[in-house]
Coordinates of C-alpha atoms and ligand atoms in Angstrom, one line a residue:
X283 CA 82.7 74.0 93.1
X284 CA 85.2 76.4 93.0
X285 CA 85.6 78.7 95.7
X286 CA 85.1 81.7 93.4
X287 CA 81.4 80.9 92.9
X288 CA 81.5 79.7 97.0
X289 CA 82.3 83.7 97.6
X290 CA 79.9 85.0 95.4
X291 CA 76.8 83.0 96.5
X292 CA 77.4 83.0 100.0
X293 CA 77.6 87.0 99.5
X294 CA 74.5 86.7 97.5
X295 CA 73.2 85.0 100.9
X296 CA 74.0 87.7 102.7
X297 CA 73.1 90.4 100.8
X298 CA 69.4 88.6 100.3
X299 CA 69.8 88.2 104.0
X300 CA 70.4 92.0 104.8
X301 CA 67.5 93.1 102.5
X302 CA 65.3 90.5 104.0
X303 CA 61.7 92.2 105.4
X304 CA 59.2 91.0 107.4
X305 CA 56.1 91.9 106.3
X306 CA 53.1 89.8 107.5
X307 CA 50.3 88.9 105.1
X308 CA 46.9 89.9 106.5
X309 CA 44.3 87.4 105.0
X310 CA 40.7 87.7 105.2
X311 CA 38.8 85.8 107.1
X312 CA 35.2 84.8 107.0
X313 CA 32.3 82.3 108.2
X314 CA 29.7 80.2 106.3
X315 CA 26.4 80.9 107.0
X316 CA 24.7 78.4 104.5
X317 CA 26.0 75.0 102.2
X318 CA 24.2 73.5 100.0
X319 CA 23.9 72.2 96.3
X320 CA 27.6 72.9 95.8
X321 CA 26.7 76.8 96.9
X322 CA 28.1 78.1 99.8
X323 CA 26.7 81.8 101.7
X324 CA 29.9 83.4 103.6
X325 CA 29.6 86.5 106.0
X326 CA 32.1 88.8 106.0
X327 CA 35.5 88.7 103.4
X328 CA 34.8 92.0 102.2
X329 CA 36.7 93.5 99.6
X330 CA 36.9 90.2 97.5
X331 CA 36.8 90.5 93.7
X332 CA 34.7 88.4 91.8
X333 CA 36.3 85.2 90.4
X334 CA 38.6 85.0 93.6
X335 CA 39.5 81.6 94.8
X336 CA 38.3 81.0 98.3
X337 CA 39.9 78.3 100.6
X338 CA 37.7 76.6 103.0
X339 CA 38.4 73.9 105.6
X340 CA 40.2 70.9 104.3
X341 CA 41.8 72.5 101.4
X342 CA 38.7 72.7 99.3
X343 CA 38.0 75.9 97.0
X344 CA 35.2 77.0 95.8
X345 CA 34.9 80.6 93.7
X346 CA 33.5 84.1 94.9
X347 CA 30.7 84.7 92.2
X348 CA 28.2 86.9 94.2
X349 CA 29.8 89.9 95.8
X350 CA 26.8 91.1 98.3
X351 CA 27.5 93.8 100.8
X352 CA 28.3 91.6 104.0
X353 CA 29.5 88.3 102.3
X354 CA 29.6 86.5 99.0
X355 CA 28.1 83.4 97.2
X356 CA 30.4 81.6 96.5
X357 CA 30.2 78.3 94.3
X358 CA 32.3 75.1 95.6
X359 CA 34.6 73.1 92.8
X360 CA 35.3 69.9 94.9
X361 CA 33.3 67.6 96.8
X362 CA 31.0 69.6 99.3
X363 CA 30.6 67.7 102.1
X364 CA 33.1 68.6 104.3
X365 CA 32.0 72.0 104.3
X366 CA 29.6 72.9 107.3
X367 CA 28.2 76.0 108.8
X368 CA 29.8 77.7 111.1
X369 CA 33.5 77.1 109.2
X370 CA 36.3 79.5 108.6
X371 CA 36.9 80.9 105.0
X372 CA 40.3 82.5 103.5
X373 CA 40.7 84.7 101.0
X374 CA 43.3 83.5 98.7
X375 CA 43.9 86.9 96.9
X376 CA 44.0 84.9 93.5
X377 CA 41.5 84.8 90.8
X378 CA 41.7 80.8 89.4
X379 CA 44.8 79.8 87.6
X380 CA 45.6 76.9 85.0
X381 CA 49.1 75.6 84.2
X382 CA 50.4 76.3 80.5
X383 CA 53.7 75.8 78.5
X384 CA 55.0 72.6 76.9
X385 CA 55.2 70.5 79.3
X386 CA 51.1 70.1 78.9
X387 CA 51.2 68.1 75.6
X388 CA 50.2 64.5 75.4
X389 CA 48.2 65.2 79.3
X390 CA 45.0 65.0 80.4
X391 CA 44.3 67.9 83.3
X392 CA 41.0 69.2 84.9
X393 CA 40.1 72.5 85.1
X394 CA 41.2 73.0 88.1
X395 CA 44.9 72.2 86.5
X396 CA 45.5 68.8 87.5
X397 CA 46.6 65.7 86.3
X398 CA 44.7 63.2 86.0
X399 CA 46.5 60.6 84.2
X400 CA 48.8 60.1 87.4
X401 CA 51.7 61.2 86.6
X402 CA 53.0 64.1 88.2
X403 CA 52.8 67.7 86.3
X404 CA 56.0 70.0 86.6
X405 CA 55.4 73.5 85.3
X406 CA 56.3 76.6 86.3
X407 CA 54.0 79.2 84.1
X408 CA 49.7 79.8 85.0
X409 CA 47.4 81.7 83.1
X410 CA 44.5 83.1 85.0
X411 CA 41.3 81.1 83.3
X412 CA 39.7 84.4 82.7
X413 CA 41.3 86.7 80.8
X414 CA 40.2 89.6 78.1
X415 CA 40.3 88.8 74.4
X416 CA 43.2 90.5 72.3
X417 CA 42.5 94.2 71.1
X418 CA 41.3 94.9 67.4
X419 CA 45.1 96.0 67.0
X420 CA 46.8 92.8 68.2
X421 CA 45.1 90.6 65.9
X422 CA 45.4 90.2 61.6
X423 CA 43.0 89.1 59.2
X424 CA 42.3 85.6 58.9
X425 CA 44.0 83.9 56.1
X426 CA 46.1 81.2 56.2
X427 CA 43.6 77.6 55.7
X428 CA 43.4 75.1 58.5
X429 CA 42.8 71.9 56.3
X430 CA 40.5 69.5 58.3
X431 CA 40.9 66.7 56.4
X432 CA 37.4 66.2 55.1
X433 CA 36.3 67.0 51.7
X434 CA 32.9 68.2 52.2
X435 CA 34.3 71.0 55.1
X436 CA 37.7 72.0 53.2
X437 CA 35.9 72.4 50.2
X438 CA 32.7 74.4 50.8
X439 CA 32.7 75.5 54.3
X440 CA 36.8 76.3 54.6
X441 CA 38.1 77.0 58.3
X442 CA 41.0 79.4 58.6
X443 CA 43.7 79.6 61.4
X444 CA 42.3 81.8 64.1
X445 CA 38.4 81.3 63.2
X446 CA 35.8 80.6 65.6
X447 CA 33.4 77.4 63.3
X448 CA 30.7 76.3 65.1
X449 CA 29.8 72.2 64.3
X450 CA 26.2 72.2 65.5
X451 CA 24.0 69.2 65.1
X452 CA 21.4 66.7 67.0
X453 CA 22.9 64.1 69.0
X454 CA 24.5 61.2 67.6
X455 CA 25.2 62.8 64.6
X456 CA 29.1 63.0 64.1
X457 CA 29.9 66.1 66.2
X458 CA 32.8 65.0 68.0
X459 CA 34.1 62.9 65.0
X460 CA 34.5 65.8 62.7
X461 CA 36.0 67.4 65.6
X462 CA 38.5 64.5 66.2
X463 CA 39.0 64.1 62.8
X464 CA 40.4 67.5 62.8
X465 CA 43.0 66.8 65.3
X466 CA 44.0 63.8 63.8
X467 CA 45.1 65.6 60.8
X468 CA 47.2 68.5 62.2
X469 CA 49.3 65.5 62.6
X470 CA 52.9 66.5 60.9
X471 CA 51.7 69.9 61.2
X472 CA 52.9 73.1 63.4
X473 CA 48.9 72.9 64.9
X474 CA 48.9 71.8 68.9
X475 CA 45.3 70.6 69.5
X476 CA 43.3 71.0 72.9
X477 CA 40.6 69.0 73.4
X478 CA 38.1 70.2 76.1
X479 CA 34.9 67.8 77.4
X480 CA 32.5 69.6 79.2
X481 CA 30.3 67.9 81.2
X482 CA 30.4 64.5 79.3
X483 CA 30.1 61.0 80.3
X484 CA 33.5 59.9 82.0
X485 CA 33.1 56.6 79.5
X486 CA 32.6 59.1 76.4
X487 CA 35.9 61.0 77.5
X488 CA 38.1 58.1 78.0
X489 CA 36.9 56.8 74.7
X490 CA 38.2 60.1 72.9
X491 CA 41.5 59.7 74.8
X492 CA 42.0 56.2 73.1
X493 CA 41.2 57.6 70.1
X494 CA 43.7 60.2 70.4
X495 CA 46.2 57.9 71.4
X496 CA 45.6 55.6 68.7
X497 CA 45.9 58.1 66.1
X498 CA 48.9 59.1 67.9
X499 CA 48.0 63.0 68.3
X500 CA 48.4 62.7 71.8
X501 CA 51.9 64.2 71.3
X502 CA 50.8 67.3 70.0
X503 CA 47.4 67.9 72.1
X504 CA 46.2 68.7 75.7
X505 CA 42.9 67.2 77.2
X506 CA 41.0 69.5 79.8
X507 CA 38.4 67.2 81.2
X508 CA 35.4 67.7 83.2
X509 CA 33.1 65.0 83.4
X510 CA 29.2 65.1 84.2
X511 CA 29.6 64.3 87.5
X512 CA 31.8 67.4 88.4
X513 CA 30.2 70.1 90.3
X514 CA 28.8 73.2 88.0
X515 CA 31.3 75.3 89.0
X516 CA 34.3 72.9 87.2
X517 CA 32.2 72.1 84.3
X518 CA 31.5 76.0 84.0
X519 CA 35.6 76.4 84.0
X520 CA 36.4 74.3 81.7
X521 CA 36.4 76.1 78.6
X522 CA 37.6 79.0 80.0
X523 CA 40.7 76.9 81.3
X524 CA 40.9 75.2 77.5
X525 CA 41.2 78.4 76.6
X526 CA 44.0 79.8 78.6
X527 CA 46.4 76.3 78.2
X528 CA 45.6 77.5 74.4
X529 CA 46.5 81.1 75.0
X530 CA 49.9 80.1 76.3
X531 CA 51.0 78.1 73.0
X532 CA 49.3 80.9 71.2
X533 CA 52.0 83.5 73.3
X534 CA 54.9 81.1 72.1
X535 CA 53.5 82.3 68.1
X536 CA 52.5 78.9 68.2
X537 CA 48.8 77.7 65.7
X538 CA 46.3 76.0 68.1
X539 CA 43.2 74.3 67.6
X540 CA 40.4 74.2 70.3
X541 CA 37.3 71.6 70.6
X542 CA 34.9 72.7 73.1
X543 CA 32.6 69.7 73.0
X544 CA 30.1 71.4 73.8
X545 CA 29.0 74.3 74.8
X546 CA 25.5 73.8 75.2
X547 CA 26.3 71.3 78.4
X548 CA 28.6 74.4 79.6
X549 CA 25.2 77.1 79.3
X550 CA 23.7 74.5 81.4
X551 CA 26.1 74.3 84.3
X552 CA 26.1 77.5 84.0
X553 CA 22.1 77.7 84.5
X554 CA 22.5 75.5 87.3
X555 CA 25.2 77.9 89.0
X556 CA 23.0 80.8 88.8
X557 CA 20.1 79.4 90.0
X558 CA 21.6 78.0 92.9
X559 CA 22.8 81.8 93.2
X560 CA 19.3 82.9 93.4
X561 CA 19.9 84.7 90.1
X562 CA 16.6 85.7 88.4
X563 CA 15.8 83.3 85.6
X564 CA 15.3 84.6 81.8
X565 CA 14.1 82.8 78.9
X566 CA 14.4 78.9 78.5
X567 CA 15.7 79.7 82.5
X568 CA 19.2 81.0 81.3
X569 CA 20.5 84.0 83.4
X570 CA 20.5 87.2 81.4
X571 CA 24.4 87.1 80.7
X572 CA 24.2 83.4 79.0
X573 CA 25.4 85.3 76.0
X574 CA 28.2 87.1 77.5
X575 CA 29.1 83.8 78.9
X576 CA 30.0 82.3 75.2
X577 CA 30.5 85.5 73.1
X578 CA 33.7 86.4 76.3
X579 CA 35.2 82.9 75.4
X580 CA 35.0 82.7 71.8
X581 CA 36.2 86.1 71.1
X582 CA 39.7 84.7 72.9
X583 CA 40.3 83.0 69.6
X584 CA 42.4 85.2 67.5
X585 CA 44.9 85.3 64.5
X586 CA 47.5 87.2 66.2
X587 CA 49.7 90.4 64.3
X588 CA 53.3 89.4 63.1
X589 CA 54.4 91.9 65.7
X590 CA 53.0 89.6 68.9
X591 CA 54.3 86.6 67.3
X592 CA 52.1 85.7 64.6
X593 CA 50.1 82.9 66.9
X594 CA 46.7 82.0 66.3
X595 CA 43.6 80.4 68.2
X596 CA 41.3 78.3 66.0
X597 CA 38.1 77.5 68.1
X598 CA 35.7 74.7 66.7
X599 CA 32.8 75.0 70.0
X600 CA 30.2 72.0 69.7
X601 CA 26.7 72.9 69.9
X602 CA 24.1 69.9 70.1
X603 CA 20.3 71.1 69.2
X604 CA 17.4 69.3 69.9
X605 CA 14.8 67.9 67.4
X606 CA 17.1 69.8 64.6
X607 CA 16.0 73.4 66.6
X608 CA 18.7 75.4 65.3
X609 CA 16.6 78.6 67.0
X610 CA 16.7 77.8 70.2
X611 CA 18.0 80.4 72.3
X612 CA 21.8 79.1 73.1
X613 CA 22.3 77.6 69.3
X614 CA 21.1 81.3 68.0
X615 CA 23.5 83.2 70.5
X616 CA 26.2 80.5 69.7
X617 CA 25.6 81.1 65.5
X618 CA 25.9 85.2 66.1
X619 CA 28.9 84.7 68.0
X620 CA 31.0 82.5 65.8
X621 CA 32.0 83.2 61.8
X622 CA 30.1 80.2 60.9
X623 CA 28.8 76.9 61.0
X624 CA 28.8 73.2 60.0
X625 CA 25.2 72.0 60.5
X626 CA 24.7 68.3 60.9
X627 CA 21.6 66.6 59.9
X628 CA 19.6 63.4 61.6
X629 CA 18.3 62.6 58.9
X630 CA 21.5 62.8 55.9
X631 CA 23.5 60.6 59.2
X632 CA 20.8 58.1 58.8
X633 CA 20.7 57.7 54.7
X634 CA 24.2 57.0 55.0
X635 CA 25.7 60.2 54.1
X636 CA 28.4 60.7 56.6
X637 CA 29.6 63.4 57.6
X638 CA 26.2 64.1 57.5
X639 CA 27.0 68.3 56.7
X640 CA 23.8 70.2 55.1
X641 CA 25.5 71.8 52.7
X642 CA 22.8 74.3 52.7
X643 CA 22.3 75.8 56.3
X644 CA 26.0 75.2 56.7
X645 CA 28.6 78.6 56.2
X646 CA 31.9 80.0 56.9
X647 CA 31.9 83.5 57.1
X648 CA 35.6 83.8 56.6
X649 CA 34.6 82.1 53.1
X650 CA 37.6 81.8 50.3
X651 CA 40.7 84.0 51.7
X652 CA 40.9 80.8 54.1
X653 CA 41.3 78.3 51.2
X654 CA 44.8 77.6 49.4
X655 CA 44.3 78.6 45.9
X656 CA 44.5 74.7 44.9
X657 CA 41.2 74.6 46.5
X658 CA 40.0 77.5 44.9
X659 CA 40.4 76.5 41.5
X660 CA 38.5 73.4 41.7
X661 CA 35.8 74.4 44.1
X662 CA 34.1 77.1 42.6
X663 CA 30.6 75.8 41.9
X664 CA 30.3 73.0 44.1
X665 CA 27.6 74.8 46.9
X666 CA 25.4 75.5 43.7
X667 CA 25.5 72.6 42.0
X668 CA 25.1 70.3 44.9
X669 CA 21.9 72.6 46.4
X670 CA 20.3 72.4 42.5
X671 CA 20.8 68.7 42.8
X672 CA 19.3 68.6 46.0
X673 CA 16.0 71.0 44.8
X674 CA 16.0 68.7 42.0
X675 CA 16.0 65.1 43.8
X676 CA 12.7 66.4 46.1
X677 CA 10.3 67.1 42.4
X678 CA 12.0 63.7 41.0
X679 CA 11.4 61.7 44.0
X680 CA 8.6 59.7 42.7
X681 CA 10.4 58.8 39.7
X682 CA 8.5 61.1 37.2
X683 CA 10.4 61.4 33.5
X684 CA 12.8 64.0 33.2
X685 CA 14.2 65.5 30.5
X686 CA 18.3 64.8 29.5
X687 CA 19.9 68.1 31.5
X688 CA 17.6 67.2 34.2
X689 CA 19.0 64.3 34.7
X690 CA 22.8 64.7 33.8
X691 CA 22.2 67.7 36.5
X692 CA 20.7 63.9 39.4
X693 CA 23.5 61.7 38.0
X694 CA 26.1 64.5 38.6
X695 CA 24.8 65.7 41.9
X696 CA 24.6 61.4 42.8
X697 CA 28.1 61.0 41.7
X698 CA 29.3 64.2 44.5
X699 CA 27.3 63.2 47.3
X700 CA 29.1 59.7 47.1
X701 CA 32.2 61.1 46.9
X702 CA 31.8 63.1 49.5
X703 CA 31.2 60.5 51.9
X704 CA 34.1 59.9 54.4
X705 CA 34.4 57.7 57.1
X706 CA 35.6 58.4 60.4
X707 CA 39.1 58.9 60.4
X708 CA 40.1 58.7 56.9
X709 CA 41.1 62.0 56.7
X710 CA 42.4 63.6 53.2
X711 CA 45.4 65.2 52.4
X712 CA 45.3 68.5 49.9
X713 CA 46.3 66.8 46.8
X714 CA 43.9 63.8 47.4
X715 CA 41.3 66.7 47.6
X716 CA 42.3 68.7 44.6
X717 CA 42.6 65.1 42.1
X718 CA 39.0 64.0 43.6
X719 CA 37.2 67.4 42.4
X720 CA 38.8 67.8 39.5
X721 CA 38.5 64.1 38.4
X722 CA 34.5 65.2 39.0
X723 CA 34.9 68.4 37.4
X724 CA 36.0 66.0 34.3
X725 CA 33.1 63.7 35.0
X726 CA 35.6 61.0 35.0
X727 CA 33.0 59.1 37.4
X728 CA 30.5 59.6 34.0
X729 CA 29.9 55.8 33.1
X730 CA 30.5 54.5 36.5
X731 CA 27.7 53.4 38.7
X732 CA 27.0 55.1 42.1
X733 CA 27.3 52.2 44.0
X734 CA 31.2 52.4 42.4
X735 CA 32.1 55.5 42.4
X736 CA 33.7 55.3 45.7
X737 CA 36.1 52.7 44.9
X738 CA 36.8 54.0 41.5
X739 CA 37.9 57.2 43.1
X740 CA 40.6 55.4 45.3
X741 CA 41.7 53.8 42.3
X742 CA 42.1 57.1 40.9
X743 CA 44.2 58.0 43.4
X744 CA 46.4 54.7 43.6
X745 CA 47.3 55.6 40.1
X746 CA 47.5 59.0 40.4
X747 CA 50.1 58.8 43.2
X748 CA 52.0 56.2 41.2
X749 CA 52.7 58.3 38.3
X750 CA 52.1 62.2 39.2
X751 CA 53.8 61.6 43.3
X752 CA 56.1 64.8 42.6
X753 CA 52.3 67.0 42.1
X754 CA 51.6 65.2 45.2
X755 CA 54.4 66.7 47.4
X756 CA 54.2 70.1 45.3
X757 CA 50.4 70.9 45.9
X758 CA 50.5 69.7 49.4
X759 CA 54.1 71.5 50.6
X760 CA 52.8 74.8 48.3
X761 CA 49.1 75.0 47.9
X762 CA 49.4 75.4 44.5
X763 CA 47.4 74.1 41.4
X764 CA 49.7 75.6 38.4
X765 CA 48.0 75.3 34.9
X766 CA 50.8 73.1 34.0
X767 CA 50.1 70.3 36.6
X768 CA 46.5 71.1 35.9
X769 CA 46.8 70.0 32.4
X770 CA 49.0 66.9 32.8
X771 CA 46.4 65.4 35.9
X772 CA 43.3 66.7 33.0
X773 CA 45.1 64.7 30.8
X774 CA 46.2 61.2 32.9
X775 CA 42.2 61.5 34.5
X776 CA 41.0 61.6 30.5
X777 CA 43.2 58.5 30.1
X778 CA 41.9 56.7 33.0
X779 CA 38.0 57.7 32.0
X780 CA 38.8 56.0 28.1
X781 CA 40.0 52.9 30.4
X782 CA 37.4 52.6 32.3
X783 CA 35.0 51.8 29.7
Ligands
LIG833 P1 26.9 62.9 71.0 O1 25.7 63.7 70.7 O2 26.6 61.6 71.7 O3 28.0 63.7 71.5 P2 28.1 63.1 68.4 O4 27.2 64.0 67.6 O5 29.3 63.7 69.0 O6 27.3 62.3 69.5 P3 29.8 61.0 67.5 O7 30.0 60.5 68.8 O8 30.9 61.8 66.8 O9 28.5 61.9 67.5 O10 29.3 59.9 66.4 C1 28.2 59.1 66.6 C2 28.4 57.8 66.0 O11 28.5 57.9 64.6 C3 29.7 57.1 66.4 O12 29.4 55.8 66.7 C4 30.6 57.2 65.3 O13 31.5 56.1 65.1 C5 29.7 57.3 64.1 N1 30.2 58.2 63.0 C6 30.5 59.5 63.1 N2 31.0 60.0 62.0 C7 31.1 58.9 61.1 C8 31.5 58.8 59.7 N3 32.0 59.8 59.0 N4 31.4 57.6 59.2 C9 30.9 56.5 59.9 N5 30.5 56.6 61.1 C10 30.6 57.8 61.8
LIG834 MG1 29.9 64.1 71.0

């Protein structure tokens, strides 16, 4: 080191050393008066705000939630044994805080923010968990697509970056795959992923990590993770937490994509929170703010203006109903919150057709300005023909005659429903999209039995790819379907359809 730099820092030294004041940091102190259930009752710690981190003795925090006029509730995040009456609480003078920024990607964190894949986390930016939603003025229209990779949603029920979809369904119907499925195809794209589990079997969570791994879109995604066994108050954080690691790519004008699987697990920490709060019950024994709970979260997903760095929040939230009870009260609150849904159905899962979307009760309210025009073109009339087919296979169930539209109107409707079948993780590129519709638009699939039409349709594609690759590469790169490609895939799919017979 030269002695240059030597003079300078050890001036610097000095000078810091000159300015240096003492100024003592007064913290609060306080005593718990009752523990139990993960709640804790403190006296004194006055002037708290609500959210504050408290420390109590052996390093374990807990979270000021009730702000009464000699103490607060306060809710404990770790293990609450080793909190007994009579101990001293601090005031931290912080509101909770997650770790955000880059070095996040391919980790699994709690909401508390750490690690817990074992390796040691080095960043140097938090986010505080809670934090208000971006003004009317910061954000822009919804517009640009965020292809998931399966036909059925991309097609009728599109999902644009910075939309809030909800995927809302029984259990064991396919909730987490379409969400999965999602991530995996954001692969090769400028999307980061964050995958939050709230309140879900540790088993369940690890097998999503291997999934994620496998796929390799661990690279580009973060896992927040609180499992079942966590007290309320971490499960309750969890999104909230998801959502800040999300805001911090978002700041960097980054695209992000958020799974909160699910949110009906997080009302119900939440319900257990309260009530160990002493808050009054309302209906189904939510608290009154239940909705405010979900509606302050999911407005946090945005499409940002050019101006704040043109980043966007995409939020797919899990809801799982019971007995297909779509009205219960958190599914309803959930549905007015987000801009749509994807409904899953028991019974479509069961007959095989997978993903099992109701085409019907399913909506996005962003509708076609989140679809690339390729998608528009072929699309158009899918919802109504597949809903008339539907309508129609209820009076024909038993087989009665029908008359020739009638049944050109079954075969057709057969023929979509098959081909929109997709198993789990076989996602679909753009152009693989387009050349599928269109090839049914063509009734290509005319003379082909149902059982086939499947296999036919990969065919399709294998030969499609072999002699029309440059349409490929154009529709995917530009989301374009010009006339001129239109006609020459018309006319190779008209080819293939005379060779089939
Ligand atoms: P839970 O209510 O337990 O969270 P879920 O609704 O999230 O369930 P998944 O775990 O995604 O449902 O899927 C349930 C089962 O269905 C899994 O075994 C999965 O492999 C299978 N499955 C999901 N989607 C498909 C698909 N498109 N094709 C074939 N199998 C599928
Ligand atoms: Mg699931």
């Amino acid at each position: 080191m030269s002695n240059d730099i030597y003079k300078t820092k050890s001036e610097y030294l000095k000078q810091k050393l000159e300015s240096f004041t003492f100024e003592p940091i007064v913290y609060d102190y306080g005593t718990v008066k009752s523990v139990g259930d993960g709640v804790a009752r403190v006296e004194g710690l006055q002037n708290r705000v609500y959210g504050e981190l408290l420390e109590f003795k052996d390093e374990v925090f807990g979270m000021a939630l009730d702000l009464e006029e000699n103490g607060v509730g306060a809710v404990l995040f770790d293990s609450a044994d080793s909190v007994k009456v009579g101990d001293s609480v601090r005031g931290t003078g912080r509101v909770a805080e997650i770790p955000v920024g880059n070095a996040l990607l391919g980790r699994v964190i709690d909401p508390i923010g750490r690690a817990l894949d074992g390796k040691p986390l080095e960043v140097r930016e938090f986010l505080p968990a809670e934090r208000p939603a971006p003004t009317i003025i910061e954000r822009r229209p919804v517009k640009t697509p965020l292809q998931t990779g399966i036909l059925a949603i991309d097609s009728m029920v599109p999902v644009g970056r910075g939309q809030r979809e909800l995927i809302i369904g029984d259990r064991q119907t396919g909730k987490t795959s379409i969400a999965l499925d999602a991530i995996f195809n954001q692969k090769n794209t400028d999307v980061i992923c964050v995958y939050c589990a709230i309140g879900q079997k540790a088993s369940n969570i690890a097998h999503v990590i291997e999934q994620l791994k496998k796929n390799g879109a661990m690279d580009y995604t973060v896992v927040v993770a609180s499992t079942a066994s966590d007290s309320p108050a971490t499960q309750y954080l969890a999104p909230y937490c998801a959502c800040s690691v999300a805001e911090g790519f978002m700041n960097m004008g980054k695209d992000v994509l958020v799974v909160y699987d699910d949110l009906s697990k997080h009302a119900v920490a939440y319900r257990a929170m309260s009530l160990l709060l002493h808050r009054p019950p309302g209906r189904e024994a939510y608290p009154g703010d239940v909705f405010y709970l979900h509606s302050r979260l999911l407005e946090r997903s945005a499409c940002m203006s050019e101006k704040l760095g043109g980043g966007s929040i995409t939020a797919l939230p899990i809801i799982e109903t019971m007995g297909g009870n779509i009205s219960a009260y958190i599914p309803t609150n959930v549905i007015s919150i987000t801009d749509g849904q994807i409904y899953l159905e028991t019974e479509l899962f069961h007959s095989g057709i997978r993903p099992a979307v109701n085409t019907g009760l399913s909506v996005s309210r962003v509708g076609r300005s989140a679809q690339h025009d390729a998608m528009k073109k072929v699309s158009g009339t899918l919802r109504i023909e597949l809903s008339q087919y539907r309508e129609m296979a209820v009076f024909t169930r038993f087989g009665s005659d029908v008359d020739e539209a009638t049944a050109k109107l079954l075969r057709r409707g057969e023929c979509l429903t098959e081909l929109l079948k997709q198993g789990k993780g076989e996602p679909m590129n753009l152009f693989e999209q387009v050349a599928t519709l269109l090839a049914y638009k063509l009734d290509v699939f005319e003379n082909v039995p149902v059982k086939n039409v499947k296999s036919t349709a990969k065919e399709l594609l294998g030969e499609l790819y072999k002699t029309c690759g440059d349409f490929a590469t154009e529709i995917n790169e530009t989301g374009k379907f010009t006339d001129d490609v239109e006609e020459q895939m018309k006319l190779f799919m008209l080819n293939f359809k005379e060779n089939l017979k």
